[in-house]
mmCIF file of C-alpha atoms and ligand atoms in Angstrom:
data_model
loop_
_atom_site.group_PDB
_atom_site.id
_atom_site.type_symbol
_atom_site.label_atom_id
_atom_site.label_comp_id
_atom_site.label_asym_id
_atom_site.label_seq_id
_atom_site.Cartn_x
_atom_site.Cartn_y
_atom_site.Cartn_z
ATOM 1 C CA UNK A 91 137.888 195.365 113.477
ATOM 2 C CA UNK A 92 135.288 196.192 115.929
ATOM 3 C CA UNK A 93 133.327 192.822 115.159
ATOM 4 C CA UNK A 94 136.127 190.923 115.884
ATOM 5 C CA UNK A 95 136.771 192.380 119.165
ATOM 6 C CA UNK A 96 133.209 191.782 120.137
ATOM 7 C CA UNK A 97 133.487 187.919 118.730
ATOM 8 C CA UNK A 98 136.694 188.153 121.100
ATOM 9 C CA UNK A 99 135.126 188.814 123.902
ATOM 10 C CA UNK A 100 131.960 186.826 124.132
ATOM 11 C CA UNK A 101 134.046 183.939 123.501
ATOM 12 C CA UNK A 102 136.371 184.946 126.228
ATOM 13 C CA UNK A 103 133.133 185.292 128.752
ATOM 14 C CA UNK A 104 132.739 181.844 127.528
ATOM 15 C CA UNK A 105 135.926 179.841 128.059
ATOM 16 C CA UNK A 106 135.550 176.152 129.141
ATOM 17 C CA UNK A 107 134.837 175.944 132.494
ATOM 18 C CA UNK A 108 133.567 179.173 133.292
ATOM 19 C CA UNK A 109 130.899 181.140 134.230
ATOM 20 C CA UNK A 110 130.044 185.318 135.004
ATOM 21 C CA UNK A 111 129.467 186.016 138.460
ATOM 22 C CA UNK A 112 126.605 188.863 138.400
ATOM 23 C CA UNK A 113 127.298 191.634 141.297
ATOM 24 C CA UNK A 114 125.455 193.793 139.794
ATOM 25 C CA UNK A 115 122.827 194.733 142.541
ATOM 26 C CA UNK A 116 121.197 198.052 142.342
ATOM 27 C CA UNK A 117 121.312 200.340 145.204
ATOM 28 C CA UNK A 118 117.983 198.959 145.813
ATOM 29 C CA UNK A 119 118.773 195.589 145.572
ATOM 30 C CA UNK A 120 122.327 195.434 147.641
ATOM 31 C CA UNK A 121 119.888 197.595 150.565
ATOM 32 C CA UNK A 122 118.240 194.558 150.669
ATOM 33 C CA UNK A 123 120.455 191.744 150.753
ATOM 34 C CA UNK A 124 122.645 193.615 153.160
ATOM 35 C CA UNK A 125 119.237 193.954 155.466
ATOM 36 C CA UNK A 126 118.854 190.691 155.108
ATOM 37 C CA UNK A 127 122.211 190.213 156.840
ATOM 38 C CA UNK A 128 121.762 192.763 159.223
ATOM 39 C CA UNK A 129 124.251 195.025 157.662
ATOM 40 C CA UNK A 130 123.515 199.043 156.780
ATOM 41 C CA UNK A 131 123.717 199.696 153.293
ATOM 42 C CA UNK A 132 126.383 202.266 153.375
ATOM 43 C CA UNK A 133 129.019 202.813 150.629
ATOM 44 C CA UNK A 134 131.757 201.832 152.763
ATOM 45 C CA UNK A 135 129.508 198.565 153.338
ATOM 46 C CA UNK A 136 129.119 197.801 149.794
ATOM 47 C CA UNK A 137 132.929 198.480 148.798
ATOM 48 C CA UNK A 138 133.924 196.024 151.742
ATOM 49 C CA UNK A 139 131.282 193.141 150.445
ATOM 50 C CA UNK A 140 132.167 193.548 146.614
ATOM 51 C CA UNK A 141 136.187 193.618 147.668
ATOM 52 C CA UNK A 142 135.411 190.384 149.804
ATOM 53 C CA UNK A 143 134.034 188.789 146.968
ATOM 54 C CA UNK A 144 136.466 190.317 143.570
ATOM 55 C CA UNK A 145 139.620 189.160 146.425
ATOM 56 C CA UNK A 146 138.772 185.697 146.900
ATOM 57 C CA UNK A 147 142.007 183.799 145.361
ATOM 58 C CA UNK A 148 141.262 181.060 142.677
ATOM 59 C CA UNK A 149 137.620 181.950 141.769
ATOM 60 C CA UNK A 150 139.296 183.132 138.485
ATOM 61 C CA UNK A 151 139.689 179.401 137.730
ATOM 62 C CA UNK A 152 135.773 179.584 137.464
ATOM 63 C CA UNK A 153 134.984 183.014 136.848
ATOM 64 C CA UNK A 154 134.968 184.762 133.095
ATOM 65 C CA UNK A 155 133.695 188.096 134.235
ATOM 66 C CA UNK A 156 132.238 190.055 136.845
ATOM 67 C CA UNK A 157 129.107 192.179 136.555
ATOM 68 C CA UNK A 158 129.645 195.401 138.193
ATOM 69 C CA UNK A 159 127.014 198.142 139.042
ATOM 70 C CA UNK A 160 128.279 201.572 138.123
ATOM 71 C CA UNK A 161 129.377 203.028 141.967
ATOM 72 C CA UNK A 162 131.554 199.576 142.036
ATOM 73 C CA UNK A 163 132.864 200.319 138.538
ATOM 74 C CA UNK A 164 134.685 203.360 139.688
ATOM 75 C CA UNK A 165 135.436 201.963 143.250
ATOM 76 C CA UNK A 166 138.865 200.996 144.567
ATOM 77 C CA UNK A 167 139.846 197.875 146.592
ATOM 78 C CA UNK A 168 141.039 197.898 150.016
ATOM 79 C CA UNK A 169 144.715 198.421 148.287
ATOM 80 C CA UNK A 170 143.770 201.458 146.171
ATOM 81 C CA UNK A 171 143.638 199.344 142.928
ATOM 82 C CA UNK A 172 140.498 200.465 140.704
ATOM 83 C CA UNK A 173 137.720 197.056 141.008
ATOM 84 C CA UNK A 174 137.875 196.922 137.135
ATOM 85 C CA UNK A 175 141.990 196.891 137.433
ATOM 86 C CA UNK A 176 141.922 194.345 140.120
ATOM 87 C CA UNK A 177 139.610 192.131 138.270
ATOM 88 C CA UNK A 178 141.478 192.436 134.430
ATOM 89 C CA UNK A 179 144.713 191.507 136.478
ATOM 90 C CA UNK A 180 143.306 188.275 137.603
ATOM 91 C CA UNK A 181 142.260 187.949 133.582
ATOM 92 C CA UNK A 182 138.438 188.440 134.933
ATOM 93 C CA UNK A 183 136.740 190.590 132.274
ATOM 94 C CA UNK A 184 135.053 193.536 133.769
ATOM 95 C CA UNK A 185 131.246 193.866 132.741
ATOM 96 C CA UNK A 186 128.657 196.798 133.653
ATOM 97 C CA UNK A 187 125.059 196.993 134.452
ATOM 98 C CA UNK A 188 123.873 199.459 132.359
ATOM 99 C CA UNK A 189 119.974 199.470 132.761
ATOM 100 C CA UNK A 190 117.964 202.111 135.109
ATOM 101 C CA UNK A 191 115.900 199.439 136.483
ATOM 102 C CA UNK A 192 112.327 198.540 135.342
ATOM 103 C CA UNK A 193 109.417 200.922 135.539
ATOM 104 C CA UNK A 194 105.694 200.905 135.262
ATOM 105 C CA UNK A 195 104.790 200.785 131.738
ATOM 106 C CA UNK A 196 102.095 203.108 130.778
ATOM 107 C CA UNK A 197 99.467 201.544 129.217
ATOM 108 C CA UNK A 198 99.369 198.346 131.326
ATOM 109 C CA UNK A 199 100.610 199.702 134.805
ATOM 110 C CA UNK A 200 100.670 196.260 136.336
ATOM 111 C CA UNK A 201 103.565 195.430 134.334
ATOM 112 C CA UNK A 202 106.870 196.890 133.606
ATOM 113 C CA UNK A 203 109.388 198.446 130.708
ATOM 114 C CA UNK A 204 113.402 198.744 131.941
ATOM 115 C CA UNK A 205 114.515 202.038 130.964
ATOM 116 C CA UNK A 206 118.053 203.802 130.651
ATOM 117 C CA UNK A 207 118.255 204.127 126.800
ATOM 118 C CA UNK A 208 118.482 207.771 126.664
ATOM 119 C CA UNK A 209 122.132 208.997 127.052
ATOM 120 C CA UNK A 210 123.443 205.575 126.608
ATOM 121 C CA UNK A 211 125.658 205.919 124.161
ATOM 122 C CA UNK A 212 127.989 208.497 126.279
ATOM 123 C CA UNK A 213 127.663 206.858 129.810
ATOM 124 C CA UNK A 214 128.885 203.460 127.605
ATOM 125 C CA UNK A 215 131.978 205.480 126.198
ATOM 126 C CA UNK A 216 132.817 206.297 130.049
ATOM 127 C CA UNK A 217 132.201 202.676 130.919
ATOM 128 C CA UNK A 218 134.710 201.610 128.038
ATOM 129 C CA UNK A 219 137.424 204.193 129.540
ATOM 130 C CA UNK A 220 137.028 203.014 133.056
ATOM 131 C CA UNK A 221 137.290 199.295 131.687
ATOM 132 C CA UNK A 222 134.070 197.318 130.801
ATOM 133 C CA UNK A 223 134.067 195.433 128.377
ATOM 134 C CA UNK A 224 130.425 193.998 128.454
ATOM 135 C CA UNK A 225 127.634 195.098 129.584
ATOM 136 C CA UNK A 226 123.997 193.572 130.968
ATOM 137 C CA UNK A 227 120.431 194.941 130.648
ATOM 138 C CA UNK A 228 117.414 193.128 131.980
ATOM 139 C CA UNK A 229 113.925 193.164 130.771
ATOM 140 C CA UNK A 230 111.624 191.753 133.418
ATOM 141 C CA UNK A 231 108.256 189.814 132.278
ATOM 142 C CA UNK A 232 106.216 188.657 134.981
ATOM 143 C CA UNK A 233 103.531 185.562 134.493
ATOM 144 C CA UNK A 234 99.867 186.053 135.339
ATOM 145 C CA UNK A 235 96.494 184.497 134.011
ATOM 146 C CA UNK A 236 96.364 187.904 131.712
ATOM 147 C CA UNK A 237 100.058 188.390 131.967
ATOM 148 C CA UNK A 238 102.315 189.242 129.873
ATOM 149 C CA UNK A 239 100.539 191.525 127.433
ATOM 150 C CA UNK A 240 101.802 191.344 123.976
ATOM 151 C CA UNK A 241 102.824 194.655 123.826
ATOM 152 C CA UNK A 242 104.852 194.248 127.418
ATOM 153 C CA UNK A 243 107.023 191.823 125.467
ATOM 154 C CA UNK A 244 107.815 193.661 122.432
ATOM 155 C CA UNK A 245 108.436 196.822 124.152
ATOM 156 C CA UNK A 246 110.882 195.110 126.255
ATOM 157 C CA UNK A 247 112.369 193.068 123.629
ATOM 158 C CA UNK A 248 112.663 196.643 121.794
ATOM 159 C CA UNK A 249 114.618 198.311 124.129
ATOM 160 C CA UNK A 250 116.752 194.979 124.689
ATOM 161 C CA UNK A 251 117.888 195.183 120.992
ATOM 162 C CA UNK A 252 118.777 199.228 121.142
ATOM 163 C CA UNK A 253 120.681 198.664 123.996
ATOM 164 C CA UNK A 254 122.713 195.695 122.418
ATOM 165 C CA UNK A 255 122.738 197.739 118.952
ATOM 166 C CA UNK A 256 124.431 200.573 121.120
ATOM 167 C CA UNK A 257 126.860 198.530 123.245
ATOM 168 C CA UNK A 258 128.147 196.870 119.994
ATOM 169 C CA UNK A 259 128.487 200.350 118.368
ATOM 170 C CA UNK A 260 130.944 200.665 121.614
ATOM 171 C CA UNK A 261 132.748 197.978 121.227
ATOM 172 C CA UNK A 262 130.872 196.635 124.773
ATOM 173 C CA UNK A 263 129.718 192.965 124.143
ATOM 174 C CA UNK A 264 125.731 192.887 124.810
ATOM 175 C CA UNK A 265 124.199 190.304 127.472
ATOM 176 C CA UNK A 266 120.613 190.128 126.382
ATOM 177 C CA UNK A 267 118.890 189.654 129.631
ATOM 178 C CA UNK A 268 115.132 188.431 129.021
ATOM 179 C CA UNK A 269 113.857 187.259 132.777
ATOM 180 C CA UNK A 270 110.960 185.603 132.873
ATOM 181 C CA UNK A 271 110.082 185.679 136.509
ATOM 182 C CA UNK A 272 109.731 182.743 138.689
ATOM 183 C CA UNK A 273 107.883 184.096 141.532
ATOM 184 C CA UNK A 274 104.087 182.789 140.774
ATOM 185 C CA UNK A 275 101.949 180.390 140.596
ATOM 186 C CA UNK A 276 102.239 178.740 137.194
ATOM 187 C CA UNK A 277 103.361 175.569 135.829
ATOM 188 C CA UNK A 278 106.186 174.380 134.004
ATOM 189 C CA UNK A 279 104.473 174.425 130.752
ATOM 190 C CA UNK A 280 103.090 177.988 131.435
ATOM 191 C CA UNK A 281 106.659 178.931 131.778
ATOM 192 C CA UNK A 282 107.942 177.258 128.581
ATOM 193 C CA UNK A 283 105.246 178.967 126.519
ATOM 194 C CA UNK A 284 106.148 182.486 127.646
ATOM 195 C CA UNK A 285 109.579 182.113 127.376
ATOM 196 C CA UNK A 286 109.444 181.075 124.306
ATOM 197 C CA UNK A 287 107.166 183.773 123.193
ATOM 198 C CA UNK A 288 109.868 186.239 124.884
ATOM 199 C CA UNK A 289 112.735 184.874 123.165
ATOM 200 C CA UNK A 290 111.100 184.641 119.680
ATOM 201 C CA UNK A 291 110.521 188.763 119.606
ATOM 202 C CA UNK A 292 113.871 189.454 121.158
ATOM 203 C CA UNK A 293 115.340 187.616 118.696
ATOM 204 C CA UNK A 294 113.428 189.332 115.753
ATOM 205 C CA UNK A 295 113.787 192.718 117.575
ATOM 206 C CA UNK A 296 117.801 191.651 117.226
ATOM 207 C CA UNK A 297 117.929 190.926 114.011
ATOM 208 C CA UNK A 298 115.517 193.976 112.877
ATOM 209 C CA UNK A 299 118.345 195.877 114.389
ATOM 210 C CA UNK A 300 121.434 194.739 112.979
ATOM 211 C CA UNK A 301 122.746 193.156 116.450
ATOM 212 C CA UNK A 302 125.759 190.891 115.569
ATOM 213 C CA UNK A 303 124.448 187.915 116.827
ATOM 214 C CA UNK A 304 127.915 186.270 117.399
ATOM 215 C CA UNK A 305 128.942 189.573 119.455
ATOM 216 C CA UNK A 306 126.412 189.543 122.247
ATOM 217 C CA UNK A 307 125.362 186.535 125.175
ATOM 218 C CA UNK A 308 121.939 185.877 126.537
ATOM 219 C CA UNK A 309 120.915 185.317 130.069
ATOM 220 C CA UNK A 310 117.548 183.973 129.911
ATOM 221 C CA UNK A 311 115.941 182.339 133.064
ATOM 222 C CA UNK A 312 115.407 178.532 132.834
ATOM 223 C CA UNK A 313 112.817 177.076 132.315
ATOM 224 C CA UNK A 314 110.988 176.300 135.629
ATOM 225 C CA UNK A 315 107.655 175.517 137.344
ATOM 226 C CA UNK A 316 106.596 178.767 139.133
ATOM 227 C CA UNK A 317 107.902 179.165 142.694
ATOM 228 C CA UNK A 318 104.130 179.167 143.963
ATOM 229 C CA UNK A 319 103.177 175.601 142.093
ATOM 230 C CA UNK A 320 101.922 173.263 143.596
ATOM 231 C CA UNK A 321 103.460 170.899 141.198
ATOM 232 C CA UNK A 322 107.512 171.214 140.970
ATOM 233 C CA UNK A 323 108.917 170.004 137.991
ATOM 234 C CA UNK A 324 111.563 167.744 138.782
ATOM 235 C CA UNK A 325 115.599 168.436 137.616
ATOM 236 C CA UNK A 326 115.623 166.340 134.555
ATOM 237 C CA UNK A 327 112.143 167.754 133.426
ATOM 238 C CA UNK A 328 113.992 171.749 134.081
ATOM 239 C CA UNK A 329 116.863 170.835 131.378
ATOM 240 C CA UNK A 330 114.665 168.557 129.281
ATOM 241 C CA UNK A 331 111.888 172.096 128.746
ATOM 242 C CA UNK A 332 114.922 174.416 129.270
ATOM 243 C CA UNK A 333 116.768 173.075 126.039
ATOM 244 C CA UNK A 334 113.416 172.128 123.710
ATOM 245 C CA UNK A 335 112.647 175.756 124.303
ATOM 246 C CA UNK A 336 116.343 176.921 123.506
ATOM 247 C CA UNK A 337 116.462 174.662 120.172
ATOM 248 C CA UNK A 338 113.833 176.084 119.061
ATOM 249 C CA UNK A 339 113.801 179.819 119.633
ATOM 250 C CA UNK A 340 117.801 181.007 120.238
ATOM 251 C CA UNK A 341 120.116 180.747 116.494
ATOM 252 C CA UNK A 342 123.824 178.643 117.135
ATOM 253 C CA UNK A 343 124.852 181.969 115.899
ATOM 254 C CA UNK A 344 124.903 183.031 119.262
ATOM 255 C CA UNK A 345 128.297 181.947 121.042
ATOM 256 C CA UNK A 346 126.826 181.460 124.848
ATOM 257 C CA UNK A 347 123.884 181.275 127.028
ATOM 258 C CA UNK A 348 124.252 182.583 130.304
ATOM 259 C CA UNK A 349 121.830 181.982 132.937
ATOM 260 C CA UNK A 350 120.447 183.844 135.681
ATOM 261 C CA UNK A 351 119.118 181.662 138.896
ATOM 262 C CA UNK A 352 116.413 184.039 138.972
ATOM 263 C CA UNK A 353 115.654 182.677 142.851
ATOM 264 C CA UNK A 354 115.892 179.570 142.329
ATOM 265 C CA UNK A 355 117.154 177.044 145.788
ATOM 266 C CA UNK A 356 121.374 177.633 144.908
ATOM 267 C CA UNK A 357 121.818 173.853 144.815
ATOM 268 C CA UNK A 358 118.970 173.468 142.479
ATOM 269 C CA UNK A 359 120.293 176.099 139.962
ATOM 270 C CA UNK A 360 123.602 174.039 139.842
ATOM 271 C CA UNK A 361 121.980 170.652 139.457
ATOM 272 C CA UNK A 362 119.588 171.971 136.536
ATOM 273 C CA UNK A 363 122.672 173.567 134.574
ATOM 274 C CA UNK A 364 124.688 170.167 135.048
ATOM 275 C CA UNK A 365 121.405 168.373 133.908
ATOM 276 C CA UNK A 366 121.381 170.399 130.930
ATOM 277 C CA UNK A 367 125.057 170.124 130.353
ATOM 278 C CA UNK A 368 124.980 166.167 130.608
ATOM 279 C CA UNK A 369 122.330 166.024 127.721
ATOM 280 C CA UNK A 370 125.065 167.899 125.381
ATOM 281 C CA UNK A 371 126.557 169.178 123.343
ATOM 282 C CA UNK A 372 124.157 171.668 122.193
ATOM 283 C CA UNK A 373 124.466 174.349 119.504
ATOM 284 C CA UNK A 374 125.639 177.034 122.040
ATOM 285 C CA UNK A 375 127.621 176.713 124.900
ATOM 286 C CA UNK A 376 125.594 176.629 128.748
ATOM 287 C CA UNK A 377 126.968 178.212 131.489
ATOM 288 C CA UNK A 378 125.843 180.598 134.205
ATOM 289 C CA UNK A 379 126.000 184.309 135.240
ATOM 290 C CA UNK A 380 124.121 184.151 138.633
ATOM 291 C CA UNK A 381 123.931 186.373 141.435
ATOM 292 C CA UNK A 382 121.940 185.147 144.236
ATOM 293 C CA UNK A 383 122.695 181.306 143.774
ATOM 294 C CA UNK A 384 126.647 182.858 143.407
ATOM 295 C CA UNK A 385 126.617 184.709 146.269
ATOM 296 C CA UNK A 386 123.929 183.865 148.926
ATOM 297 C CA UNK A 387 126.077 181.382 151.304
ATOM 298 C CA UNK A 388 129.057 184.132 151.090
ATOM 299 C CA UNK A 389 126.800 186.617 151.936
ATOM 300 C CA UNK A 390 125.243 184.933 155.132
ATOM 301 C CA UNK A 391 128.733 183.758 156.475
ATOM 302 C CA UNK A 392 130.205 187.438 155.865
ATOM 303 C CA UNK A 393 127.758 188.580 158.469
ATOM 304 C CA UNK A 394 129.253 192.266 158.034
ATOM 305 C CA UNK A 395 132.115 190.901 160.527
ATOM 306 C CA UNK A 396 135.370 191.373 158.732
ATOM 307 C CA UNK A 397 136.845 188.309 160.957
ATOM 308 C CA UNK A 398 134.245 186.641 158.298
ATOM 309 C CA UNK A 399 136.228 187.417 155.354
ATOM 310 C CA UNK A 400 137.838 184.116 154.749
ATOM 311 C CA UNK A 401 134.899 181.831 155.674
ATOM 312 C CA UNK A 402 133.247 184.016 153.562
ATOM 313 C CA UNK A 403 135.428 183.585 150.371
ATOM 314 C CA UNK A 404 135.786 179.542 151.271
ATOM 315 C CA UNK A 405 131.709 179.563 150.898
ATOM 316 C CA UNK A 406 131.851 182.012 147.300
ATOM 317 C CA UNK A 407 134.389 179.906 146.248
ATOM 318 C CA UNK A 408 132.193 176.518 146.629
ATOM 319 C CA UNK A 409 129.176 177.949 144.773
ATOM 320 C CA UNK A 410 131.967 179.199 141.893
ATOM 321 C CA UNK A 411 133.616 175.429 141.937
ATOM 322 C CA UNK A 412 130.870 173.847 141.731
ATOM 323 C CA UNK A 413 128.753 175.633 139.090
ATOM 324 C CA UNK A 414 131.981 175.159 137.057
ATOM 325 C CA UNK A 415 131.793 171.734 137.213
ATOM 326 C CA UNK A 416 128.030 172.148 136.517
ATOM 327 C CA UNK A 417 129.066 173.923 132.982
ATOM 328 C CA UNK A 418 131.516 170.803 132.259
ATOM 329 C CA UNK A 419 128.261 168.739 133.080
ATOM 330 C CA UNK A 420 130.573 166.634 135.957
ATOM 331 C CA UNK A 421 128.381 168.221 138.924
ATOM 332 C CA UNK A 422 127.201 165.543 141.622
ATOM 333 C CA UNK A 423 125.535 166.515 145.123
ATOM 334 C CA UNK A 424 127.971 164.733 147.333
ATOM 335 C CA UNK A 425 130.221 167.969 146.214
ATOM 336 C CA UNK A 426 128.101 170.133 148.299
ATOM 337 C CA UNK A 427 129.325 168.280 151.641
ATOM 338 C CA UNK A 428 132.730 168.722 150.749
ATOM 339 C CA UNK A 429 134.924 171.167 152.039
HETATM 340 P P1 LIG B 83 120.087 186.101 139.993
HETATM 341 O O1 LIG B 83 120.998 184.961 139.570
HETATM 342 O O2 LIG B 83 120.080 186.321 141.478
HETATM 343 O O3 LIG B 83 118.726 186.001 139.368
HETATM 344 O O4 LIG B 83 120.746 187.418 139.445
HETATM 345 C C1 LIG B 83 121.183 187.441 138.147
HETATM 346 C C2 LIG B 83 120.975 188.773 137.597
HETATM 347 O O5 LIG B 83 121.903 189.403 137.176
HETATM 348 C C3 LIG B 83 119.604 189.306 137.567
HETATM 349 O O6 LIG B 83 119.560 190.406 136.721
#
């Protein structure tokens, strides 16, 4: 029964231990974190980086699934093996980005709607051929003294819930990505209140739509002082407004939350889920599906050089140890010196 292979999954993305490593990265995005390294964004280029990281042995001791953007989807490793193939034979659960980005919405240009409903229901029956078996769509609300608008929220939260309603309809396990972003001025408190305005329509959008609440994730951002504050909230003061915000807006119907680092210092995103993870257990389990704080030490160490490869995979590997132990709340910083 199809709600049983959706309860199936999501509790598979959630296994003890483990987290979703998000390599996902637009066109857009991958341009610029290969710029960043001094690398051209070329196809070849973005095949070699994503086999690097989907190669590295043992990271499937700490990695549930992989969030795939759809060129990577239908790419092959360096051995001809399809990415989703190589990834289901490690028992990594292939996941797809299945969002067009967002756009300005029209109305209130300053902020944005994520589009890529129309024609979703056939692009997610070729994504459930080639593999996937989850899927990720993010709605972006950004924090200003007018911002967000009301109606920014429950557009996005609208869309969030058709694309879940759809992926479930597939068979494709939803992850309900609400980001808050981090990248202002405003404090801790500021962020608290928005998020939890966010998750209360999403939720209510969900449930308006019939979205099996035990068949989908949600990767929300944590709760965080802006990057811009002055004042930075301190670790235990992160998980302490993270989870009074989760308790009270997110039902322990829902099997897993799944957080995005959202830009947050990689160390820092560890220590806050551990924090949280300490203070359990907690209605749903925490874990993470990060990208950046994932990926961002691999990334600099590749260097484009393929002599990199294995310092490369030693430094992915460290950030997907260690963010494991963060989920089983037995993170501690003298790990980050080890080898
Ligand atoms: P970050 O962890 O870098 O925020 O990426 C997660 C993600 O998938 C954003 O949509």
């Amino acid at each position: 029964m199809q709600h049983q292979v959706l309860i199936n999954t999501a509790r598979s993305l959630m296994t003890p231990g483990k987290g979703i490593l998000a390599a996902d990265e637009s066109t857009g995005t991958i341009k610029k974190r290969l710029d960043s390294i001094g690398v051209e964004s070329t196809e070849q280029n973005r095949q070699a980086y994503r086999n690097l990281l989907f190669t590295t042995a043992g990271a499937e001791e700490f990695i549930s699934g992989v969030i795939l953007f759809e060129e990577t989807l239908f790419q092959k490793a360096d051995d001809g093996t399809p990415f989703p193939h190589l990834l289901a034979d490690k028992g990594v659960i292939p996941g797809i980005k299945v969002d067009q980005g967002a756009k300005p919405l029209s109305g209130s240009p300053e902020e944005t709607v994520t589009e890529g409903l129309d024609g979703l229901r056939e692009r997610l029956a070729a994504y459930a051929e080639a593999g996937a078996r989850f899927a990720k769509w993010r709605g972006v609300i950004d924090i200003a003294e007018d911002r967000p608008t009301d109606y920014c929220i429950h557009v996005n939260a609208h869309a969030l819930a058709r694309y879940a309603a759809l992926c479930q309809e597939a068979g494709i396990v939803p992850i309900v990505e609400p980001e808050v972003l981090m990248n202002a001025k405003h404090s801790i408190e500021r962020c608290e209140e928005v998020t939890a305005a966010v998750l209360d329509a999403v939720f209510a959008e969900l449930k308006r739509q019939n979205v099996l609440l035990e068949g989908m994730l949600l990767k929300p951002n944590m709760v965080v002082s802006g990057k811009y504050c002055p004042q930075q909230a301190g670790i235990d003061e992160v998980a302490k407004a993270t989870l009074r915000c989760f308790r009270r807006c997110v039902p322990a119907a829902v099997p897993g939350i799944v957080f995005l680092s959202g830009g947050q210092d990689d160390e820092d995103a560890t220590a806050h889920l551990d924090a949280m993870n300490r203070l359990g257990p907690h209605p749903w389990p925490l874990s993470f599906s990060f990208g950046r704080a994932l990926q961002s030490p691999a990334l600099k160490a590749w260097g484009g050089q393929a002599a990199n490869v294995p310092a490369a995979q030693q430094a992915y590997l460290k950030r997907a140890r260690n963010n494991s132990a963060a989920v089983r709340g037995e993170y501690n910083a003298e790990m980050e010196g080890a080898a």
